[in-house]
Short mmCIF file of C-alpha atoms in Angstrom, two decimals:
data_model
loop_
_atom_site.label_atom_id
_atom_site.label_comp_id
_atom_site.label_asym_id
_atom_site.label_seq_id
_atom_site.Cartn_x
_atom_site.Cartn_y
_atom_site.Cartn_z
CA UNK W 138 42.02 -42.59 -9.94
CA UNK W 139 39.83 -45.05 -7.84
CA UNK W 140 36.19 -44.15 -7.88
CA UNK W 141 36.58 -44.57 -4.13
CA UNK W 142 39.16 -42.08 -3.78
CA UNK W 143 37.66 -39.49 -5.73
CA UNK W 144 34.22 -39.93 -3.45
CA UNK W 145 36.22 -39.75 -0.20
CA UNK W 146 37.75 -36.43 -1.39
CA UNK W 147 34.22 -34.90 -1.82
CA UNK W 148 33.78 -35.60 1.99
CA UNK W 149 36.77 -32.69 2.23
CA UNK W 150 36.22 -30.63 0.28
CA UNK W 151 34.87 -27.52 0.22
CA UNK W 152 31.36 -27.70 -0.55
CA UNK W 153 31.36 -26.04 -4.12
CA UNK W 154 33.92 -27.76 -5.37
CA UNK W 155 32.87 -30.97 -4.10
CA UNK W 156 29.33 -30.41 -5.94
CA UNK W 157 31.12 -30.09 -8.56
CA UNK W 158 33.66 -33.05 -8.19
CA UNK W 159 30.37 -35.11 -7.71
CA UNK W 160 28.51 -33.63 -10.65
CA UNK W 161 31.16 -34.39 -13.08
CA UNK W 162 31.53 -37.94 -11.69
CA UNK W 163 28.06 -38.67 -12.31
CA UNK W 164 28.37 -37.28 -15.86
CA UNK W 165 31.21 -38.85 -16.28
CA UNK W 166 29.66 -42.32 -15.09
CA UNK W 167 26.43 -42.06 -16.46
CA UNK W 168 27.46 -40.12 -20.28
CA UNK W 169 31.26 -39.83 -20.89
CA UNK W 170 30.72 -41.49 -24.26
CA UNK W 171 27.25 -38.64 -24.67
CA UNK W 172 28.11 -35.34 -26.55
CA UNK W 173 27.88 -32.22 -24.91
CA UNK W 174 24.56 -31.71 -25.09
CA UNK W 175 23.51 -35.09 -23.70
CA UNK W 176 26.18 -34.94 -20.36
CA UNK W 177 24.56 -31.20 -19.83
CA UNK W 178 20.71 -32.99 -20.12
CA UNK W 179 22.71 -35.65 -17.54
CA UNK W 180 23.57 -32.27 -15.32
CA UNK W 181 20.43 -30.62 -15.35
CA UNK W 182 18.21 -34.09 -13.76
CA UNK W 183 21.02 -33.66 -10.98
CA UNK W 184 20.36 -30.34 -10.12
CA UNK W 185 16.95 -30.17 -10.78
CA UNK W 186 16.90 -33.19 -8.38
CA UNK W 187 18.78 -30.83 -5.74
CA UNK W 188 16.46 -27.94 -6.11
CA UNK W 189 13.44 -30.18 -5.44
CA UNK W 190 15.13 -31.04 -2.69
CA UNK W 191 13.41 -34.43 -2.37
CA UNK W 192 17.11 -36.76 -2.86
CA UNK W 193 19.19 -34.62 -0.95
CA UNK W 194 20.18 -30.79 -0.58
CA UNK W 195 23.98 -30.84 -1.97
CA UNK W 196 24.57 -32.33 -5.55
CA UNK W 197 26.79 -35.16 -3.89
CA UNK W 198 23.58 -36.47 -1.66
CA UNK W 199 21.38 -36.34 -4.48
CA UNK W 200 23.63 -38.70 -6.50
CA UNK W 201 24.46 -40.63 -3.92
CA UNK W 202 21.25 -41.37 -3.43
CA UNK W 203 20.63 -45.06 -3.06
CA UNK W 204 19.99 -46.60 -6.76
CA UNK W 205 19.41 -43.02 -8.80
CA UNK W 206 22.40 -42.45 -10.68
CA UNK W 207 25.98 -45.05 -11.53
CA UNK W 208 27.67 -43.36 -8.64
CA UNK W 209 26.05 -45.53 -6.62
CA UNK W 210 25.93 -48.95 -8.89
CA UNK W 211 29.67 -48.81 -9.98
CA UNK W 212 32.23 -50.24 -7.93
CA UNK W 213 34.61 -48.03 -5.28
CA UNK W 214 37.24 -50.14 -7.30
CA UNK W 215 36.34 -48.60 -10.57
CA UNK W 216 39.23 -47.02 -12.32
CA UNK W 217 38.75 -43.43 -13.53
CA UNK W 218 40.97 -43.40 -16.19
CA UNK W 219 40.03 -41.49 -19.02
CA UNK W 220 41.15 -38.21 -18.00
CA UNK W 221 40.36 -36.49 -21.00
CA UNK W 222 36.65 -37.52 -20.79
CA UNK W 223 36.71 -36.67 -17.23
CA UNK W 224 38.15 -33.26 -17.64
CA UNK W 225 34.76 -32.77 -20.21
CA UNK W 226 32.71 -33.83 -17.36
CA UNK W 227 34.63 -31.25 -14.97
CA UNK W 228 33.96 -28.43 -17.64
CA UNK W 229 29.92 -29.78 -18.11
CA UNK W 230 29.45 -29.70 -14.80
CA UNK W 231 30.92 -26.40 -13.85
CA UNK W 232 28.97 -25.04 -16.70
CA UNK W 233 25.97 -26.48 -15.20
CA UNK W 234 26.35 -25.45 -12.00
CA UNK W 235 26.86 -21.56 -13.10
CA UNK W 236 23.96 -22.06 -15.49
CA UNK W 237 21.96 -23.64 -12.23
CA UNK W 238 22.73 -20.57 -9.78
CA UNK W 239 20.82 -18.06 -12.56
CA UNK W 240 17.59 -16.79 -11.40
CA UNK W 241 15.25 -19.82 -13.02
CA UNK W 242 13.73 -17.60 -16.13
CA UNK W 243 17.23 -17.25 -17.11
CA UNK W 244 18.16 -20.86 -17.17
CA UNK W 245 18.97 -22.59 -20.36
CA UNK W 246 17.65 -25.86 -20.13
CA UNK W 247 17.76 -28.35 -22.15
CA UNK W 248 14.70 -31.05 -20.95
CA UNK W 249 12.75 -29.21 -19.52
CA UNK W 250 10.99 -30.51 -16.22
CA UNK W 251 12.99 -33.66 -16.38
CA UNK W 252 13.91 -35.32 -13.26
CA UNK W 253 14.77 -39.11 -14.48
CA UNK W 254 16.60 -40.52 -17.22
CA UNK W 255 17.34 -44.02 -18.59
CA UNK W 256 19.47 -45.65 -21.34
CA UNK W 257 17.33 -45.84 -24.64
CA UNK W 258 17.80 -49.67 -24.49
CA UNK W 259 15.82 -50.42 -21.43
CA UNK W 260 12.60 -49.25 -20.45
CA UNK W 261 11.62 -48.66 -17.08
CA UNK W 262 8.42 -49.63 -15.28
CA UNK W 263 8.30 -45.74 -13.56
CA UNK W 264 8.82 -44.51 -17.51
CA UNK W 265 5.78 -45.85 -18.44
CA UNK W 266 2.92 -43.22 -19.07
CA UNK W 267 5.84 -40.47 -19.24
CA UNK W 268 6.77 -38.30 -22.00
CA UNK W 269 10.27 -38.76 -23.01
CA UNK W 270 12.82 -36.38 -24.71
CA UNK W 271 15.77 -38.56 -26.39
CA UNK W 272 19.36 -37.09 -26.55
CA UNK W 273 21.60 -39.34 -27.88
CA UNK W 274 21.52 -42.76 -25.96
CA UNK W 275 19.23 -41.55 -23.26
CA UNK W 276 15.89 -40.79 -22.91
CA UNK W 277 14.45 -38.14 -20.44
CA UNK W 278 11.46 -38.33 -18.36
CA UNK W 279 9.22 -36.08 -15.91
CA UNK W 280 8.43 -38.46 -13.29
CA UNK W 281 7.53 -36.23 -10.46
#
């Protein structure tokens, strides 16, 4: 499936299950190749993003936001082809999204605090001066 396609069916959906569509896009984008744990850290800078409310107030604005996360960056032409990595994303971020709605004492999280992550290989100018937590190939900041 077309990247394209897939975005233009969150603009149908229902809410909830578009979230969720775009959640597990972004995961999928941004940490298909990631193990559980590290497409869950992905999840959680998403939705933390959403709660702060700062990039947007549904998951799909947040990572739509202009030059945050590979939803925006990859092409509309982009083939989504690896279904079975997909369907990981789909179950990471429905897991997320349950784990998310719990009152926020009862939240596992996994980097804590975190609102921006980055590839291990680069570093970013807005990393610098920020405490990092590294799962897998990506490292996790606080920024704000």
């Amino acid at each position: 499936m077309k990247l394209s396609m897939l975005l233009w069916l969150t603009s149908v959906l229902p809410q909830p299950i578009a979230d969720q569509a775009c959640l597990a896009t972004t995961v999928y984008l941004e940490a298909r190749s990631e193990s559980t744990i590290g497409q869950l850290a992905v999840a959680e800078v998403a939705l933390r993003r959403r709660e702060r409310g700062r990039w947007g107030d549904t998951v799909c604005k947040v990572v739509a936001a202009p030059h945050q996360f590979a939803i925006t960056a990859t092409p509309g032409s982009y083939d989504i082809s690896n279904f079975k990595a997909f369907a990981k994303a789909w179950k990471v971020a429905g897991y997320s999204l349950d784990n998310w709605s719990l009152p926020v004492a009862q939240r596992q999280l996994l980097v804590p605090h975190a609102d921006h992550f980055a590839t291990v290989a680069i570093a970013p100018t807005w990393s610098l001066n920020h405490t990092s937590t590294t799962i897998g190939e990506h490292r996790f900041y606080a920024v704000n």
